[in-house]
PDB file of N, CA and C in Angstrom:
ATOM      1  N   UNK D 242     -19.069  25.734 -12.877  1.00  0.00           N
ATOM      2  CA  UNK D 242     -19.429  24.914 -14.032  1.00  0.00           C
ATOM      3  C   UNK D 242     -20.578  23.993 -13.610  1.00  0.00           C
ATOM      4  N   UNK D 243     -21.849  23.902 -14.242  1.00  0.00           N
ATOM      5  CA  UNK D 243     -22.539  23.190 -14.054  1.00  0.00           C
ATOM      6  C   UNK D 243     -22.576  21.679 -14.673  1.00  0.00           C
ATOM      7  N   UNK D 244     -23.820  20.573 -14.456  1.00  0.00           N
ATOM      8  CA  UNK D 244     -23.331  19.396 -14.712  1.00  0.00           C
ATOM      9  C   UNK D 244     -23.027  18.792 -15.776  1.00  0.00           C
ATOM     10  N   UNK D 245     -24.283  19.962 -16.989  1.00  0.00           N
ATOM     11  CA  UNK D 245     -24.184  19.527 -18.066  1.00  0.00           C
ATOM     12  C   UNK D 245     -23.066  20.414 -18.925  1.00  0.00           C
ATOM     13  N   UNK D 246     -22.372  21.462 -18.280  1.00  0.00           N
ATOM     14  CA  UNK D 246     -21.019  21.860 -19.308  1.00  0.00           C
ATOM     15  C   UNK D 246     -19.891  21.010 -18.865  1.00  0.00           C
ATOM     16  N   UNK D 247     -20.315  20.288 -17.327  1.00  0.00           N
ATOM     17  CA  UNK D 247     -18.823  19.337 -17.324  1.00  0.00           C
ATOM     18  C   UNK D 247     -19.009  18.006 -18.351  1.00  0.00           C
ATOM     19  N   UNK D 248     -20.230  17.577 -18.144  1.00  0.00           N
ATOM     20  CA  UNK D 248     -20.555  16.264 -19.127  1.00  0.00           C
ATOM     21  C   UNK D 248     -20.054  16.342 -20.475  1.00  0.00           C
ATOM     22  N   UNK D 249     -20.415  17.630 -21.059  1.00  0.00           N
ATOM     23  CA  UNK D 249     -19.929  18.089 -22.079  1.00  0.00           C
ATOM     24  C   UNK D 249     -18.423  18.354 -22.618  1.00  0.00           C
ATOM     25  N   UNK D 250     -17.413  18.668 -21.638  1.00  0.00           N
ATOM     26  CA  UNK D 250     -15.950  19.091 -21.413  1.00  0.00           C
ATOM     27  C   UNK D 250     -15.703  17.295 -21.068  1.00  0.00           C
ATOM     28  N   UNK D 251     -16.335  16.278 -20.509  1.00  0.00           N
ATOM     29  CA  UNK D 251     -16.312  15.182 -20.323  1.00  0.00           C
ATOM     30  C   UNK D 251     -15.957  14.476 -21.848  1.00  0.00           C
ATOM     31  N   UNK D 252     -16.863  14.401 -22.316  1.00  0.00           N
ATOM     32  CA  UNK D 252     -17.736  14.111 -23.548  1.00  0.00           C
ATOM     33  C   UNK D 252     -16.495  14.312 -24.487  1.00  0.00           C
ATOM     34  N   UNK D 253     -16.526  15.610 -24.859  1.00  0.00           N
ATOM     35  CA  UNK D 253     -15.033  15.986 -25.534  1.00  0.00           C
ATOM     36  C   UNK D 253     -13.884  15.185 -25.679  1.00  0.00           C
ATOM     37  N   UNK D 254     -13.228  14.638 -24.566  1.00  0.00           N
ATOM     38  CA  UNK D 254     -12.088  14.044 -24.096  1.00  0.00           C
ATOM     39  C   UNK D 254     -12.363  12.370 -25.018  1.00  0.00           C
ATOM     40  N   UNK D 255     -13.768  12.047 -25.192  1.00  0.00           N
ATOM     41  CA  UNK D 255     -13.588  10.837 -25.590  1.00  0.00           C
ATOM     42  C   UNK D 255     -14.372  10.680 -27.304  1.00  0.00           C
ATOM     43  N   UNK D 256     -13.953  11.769 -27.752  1.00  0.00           N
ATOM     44  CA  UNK D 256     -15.215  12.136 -29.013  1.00  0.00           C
ATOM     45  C   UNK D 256     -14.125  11.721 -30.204  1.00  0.00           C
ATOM     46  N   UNK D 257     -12.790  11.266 -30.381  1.00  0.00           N
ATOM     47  CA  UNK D 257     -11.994  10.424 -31.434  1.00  0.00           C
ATOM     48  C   UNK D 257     -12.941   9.114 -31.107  1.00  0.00           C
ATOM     49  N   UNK D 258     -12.593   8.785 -29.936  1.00  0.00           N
ATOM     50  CA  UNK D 258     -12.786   7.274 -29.864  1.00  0.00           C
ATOM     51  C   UNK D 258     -14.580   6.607 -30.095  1.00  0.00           C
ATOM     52  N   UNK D 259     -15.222   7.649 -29.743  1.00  0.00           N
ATOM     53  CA  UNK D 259     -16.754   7.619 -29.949  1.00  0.00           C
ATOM     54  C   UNK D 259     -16.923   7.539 -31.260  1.00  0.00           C
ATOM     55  N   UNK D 260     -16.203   8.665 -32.234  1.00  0.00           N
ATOM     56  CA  UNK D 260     -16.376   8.667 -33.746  1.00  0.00           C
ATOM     57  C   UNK D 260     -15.991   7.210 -34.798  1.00  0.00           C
ATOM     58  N   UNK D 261     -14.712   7.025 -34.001  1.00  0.00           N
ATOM     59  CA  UNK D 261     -14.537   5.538 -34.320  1.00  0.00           C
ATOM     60  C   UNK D 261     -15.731   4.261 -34.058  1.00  0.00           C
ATOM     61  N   UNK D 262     -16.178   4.361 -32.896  1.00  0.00           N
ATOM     62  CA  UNK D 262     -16.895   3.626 -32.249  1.00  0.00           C
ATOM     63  C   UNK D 262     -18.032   3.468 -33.274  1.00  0.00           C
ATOM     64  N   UNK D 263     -18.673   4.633 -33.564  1.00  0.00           N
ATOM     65  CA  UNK D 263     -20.228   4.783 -34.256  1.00  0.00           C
ATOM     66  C   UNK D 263     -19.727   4.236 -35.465  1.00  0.00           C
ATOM     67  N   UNK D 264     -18.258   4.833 -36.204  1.00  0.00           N
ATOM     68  CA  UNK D 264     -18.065   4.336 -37.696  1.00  0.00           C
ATOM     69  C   UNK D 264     -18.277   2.568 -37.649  1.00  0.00           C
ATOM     70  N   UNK D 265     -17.527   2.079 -36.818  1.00  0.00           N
ATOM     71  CA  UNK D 265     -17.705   0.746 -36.502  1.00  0.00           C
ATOM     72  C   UNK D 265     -19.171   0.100 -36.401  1.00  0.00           C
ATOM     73  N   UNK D 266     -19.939   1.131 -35.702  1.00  0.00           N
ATOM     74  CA  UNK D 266     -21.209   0.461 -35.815  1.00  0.00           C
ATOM     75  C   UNK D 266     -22.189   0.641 -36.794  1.00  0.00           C
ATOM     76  N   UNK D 267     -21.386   1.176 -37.859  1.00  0.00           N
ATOM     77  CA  UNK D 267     -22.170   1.259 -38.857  1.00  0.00           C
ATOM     78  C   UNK D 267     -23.164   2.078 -38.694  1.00  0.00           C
ATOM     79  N   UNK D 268     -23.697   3.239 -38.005  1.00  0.00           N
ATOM     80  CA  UNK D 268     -24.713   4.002 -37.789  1.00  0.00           C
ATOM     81  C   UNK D 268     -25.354   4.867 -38.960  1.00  0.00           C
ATOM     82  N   UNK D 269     -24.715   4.709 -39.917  1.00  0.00           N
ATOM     83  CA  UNK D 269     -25.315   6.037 -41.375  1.00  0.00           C
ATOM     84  C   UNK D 269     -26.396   5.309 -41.767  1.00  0.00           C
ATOM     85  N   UNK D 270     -26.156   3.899 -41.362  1.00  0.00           N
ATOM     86  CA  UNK D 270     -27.913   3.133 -41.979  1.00  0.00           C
ATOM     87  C   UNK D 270     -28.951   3.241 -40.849  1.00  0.00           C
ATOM     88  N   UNK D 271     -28.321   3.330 -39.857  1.00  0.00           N
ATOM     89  CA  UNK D 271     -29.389   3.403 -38.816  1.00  0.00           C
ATOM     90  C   UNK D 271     -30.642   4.559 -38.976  1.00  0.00           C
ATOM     91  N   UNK D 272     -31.992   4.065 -38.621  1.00  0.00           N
ATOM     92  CA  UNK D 272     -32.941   4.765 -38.392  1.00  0.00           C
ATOM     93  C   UNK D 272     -33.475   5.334 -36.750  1.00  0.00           C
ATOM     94  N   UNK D 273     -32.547   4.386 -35.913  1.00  0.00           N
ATOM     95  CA  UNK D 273     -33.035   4.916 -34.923  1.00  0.00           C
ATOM     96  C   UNK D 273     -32.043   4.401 -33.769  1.00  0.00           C
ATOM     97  N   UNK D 274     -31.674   5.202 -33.004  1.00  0.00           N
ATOM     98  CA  UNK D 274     -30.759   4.959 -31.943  1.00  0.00           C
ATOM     99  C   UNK D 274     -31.083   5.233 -30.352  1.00  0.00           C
ATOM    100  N   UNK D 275     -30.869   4.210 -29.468  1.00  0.00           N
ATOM    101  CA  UNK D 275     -31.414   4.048 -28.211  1.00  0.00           C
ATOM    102  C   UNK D 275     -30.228   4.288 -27.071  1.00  0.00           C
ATOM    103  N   UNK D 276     -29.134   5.527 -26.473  1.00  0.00           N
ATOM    104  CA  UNK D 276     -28.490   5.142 -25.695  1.00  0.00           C
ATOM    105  C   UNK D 276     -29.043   5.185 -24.276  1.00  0.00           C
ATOM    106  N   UNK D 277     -29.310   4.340 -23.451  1.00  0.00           N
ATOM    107  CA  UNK D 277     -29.122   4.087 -22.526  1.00  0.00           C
ATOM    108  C   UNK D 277     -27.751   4.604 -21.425  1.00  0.00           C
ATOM    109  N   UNK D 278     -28.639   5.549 -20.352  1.00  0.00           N
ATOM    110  CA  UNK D 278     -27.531   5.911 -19.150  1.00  0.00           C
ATOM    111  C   UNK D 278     -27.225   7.958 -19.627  1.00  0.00           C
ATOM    112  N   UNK D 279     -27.404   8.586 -20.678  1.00  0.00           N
ATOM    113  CA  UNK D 279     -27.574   9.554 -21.708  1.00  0.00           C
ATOM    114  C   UNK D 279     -27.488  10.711 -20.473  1.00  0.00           C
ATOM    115  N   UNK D 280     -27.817  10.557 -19.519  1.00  0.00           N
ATOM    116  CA  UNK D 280     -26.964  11.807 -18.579  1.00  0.00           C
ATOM    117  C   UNK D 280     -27.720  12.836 -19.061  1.00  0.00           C
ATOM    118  N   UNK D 281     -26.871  13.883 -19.875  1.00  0.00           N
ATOM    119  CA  UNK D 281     -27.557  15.113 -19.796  1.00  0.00           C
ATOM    120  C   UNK D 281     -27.992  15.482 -22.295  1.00  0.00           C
ATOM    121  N   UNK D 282     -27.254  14.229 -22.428  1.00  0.00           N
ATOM    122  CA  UNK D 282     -27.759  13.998 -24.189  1.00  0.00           C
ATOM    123  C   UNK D 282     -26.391  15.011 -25.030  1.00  0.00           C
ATOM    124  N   UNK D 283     -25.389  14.863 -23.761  1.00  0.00           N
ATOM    125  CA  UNK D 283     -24.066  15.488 -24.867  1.00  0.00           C
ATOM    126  C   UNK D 283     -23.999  14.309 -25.711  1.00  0.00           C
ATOM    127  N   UNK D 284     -23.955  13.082 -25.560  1.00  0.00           N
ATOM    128  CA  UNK D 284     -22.825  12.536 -26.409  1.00  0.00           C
ATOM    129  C   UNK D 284     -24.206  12.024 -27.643  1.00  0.00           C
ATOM    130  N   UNK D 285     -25.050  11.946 -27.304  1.00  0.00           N
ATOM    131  CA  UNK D 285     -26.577  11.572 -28.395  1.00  0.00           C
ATOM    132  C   UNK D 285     -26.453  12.668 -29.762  1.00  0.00           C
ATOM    133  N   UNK D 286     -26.362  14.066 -28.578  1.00  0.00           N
ATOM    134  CA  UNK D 286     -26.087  15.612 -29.823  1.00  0.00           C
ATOM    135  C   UNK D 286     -25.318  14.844 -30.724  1.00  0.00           C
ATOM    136  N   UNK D 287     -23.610  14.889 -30.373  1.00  0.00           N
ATOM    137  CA  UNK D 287     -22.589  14.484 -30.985  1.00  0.00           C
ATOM    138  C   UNK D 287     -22.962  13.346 -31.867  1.00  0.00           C
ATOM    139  N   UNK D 288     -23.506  12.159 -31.862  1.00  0.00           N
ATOM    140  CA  UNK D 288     -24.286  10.899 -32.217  1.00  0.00           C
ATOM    141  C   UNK D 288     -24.641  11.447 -33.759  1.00  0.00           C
ATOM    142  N   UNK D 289     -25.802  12.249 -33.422  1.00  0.00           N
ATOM    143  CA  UNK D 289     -26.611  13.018 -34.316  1.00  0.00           C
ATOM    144  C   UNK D 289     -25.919  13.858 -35.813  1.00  0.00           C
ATOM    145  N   UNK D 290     -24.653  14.650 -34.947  1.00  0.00           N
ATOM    146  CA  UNK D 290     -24.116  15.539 -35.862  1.00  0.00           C
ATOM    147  C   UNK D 290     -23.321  14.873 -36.390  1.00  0.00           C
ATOM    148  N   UNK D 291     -22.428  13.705 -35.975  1.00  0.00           N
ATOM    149  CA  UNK D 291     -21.193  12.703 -36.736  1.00  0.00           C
ATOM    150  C   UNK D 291     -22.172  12.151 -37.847  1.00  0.00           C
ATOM    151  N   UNK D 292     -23.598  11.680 -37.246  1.00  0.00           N
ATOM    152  CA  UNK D 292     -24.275  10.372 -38.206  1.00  0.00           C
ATOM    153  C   UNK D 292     -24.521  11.448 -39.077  1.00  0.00           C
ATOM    154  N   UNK D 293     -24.679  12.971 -39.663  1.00  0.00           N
ATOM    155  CA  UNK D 293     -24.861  13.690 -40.660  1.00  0.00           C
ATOM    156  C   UNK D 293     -26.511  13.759 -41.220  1.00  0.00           C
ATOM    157  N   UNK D 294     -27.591  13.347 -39.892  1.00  0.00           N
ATOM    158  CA  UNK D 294     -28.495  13.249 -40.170  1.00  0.00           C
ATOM    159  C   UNK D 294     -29.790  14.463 -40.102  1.00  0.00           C
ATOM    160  N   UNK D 295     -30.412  15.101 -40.873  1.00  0.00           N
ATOM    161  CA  UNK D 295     -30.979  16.325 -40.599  1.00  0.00           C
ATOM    162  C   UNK D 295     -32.305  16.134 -40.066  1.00  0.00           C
ATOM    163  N   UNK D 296     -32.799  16.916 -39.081  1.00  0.00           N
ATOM    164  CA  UNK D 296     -34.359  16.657 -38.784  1.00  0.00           C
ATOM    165  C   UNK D 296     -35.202  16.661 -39.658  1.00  0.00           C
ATOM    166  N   UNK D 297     -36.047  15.460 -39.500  1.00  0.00           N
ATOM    167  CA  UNK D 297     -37.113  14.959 -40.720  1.00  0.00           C
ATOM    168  C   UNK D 297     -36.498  14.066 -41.584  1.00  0.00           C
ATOM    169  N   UNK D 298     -35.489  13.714 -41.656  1.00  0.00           N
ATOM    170  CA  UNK D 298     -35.120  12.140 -42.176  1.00  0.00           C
ATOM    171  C   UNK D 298     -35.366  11.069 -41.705  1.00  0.00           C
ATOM    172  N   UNK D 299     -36.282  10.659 -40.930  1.00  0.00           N
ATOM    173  CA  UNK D 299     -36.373  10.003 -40.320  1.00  0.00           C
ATOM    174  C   UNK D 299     -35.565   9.256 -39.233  1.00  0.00           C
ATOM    175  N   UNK D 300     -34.275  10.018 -39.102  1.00  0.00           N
ATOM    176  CA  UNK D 300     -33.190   9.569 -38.365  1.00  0.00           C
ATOM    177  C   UNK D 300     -34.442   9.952 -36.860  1.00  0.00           C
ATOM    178  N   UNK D 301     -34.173   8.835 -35.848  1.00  0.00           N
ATOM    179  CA  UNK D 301     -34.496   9.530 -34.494  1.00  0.00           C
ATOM    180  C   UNK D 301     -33.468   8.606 -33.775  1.00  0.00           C
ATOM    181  N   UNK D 302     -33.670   9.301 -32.473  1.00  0.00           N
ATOM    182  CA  UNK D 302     -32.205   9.390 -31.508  1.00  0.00           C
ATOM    183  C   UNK D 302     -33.102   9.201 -29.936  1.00  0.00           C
ATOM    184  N   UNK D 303     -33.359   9.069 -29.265  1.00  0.00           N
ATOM    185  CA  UNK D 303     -33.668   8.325 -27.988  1.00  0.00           C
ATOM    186  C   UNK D 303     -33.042   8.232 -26.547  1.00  0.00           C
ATOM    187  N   UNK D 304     -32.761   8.483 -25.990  1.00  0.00           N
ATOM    188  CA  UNK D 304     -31.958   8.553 -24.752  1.00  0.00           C
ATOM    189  C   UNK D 304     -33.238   9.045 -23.424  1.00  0.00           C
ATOM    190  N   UNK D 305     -32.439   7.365 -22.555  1.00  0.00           N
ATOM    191  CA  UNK D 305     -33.261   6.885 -21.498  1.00  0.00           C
ATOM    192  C   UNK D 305     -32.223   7.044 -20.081  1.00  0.00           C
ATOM    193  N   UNK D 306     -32.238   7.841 -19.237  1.00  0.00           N
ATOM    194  CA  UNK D 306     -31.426   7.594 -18.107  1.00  0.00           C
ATOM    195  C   UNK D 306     -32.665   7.739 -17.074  1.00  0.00           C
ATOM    196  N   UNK D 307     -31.791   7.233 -15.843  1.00  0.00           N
ATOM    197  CA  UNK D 307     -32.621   7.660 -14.505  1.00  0.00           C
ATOM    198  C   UNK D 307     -32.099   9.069 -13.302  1.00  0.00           C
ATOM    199  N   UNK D 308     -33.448   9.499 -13.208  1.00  0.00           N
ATOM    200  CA  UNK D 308     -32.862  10.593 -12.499  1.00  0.00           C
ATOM    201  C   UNK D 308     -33.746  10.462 -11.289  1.00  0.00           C
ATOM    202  N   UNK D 309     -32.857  10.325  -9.936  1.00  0.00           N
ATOM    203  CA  UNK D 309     -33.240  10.123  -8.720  1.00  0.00           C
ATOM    204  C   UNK D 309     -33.230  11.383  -8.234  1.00  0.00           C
ATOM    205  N   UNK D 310     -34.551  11.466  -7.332  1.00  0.00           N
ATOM    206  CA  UNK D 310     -34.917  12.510  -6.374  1.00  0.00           C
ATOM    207  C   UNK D 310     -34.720  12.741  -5.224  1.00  0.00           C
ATOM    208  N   UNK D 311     -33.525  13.676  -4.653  1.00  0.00           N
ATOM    209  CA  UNK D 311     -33.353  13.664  -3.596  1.00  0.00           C
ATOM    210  C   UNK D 311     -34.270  13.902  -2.502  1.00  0.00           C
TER     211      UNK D 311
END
């Protein structure tokens, strides 16, 4: 299994509590979302498909992590 199908099988395990999370933050008005730390962009996807937003609505989505070079 590579890193991004475990992130993903990760991701899964906490996707009630995320859905709650976003409802809470009110995200259906949002135009634009910044997560920070975004790994490999499972949980941004998920972000995307809960907020019900289609490409070219101006919805955009953003994700900034660091990736060190061995």
């Amino acid at each position: 299994m590579n890193m991004h199908e475990r992130y993903q099988q990760q991701a899964a395990w906490t996707r009630k509590l995320r859905d709650y999370l976003l409802e809470q933050a009110d995200l259906v008005r949002a135009h634009r979302v910044l997560e920070v730390g975004c790994g490999t962009g499972a949980i941004l996807r998920d972000t995307a498909a809960s907020n019900g937003q289609a490409p070219g609505s101006g919805f955009s989505l953003h994700g900034l992590d660091l990736a060190v070079e061995p």
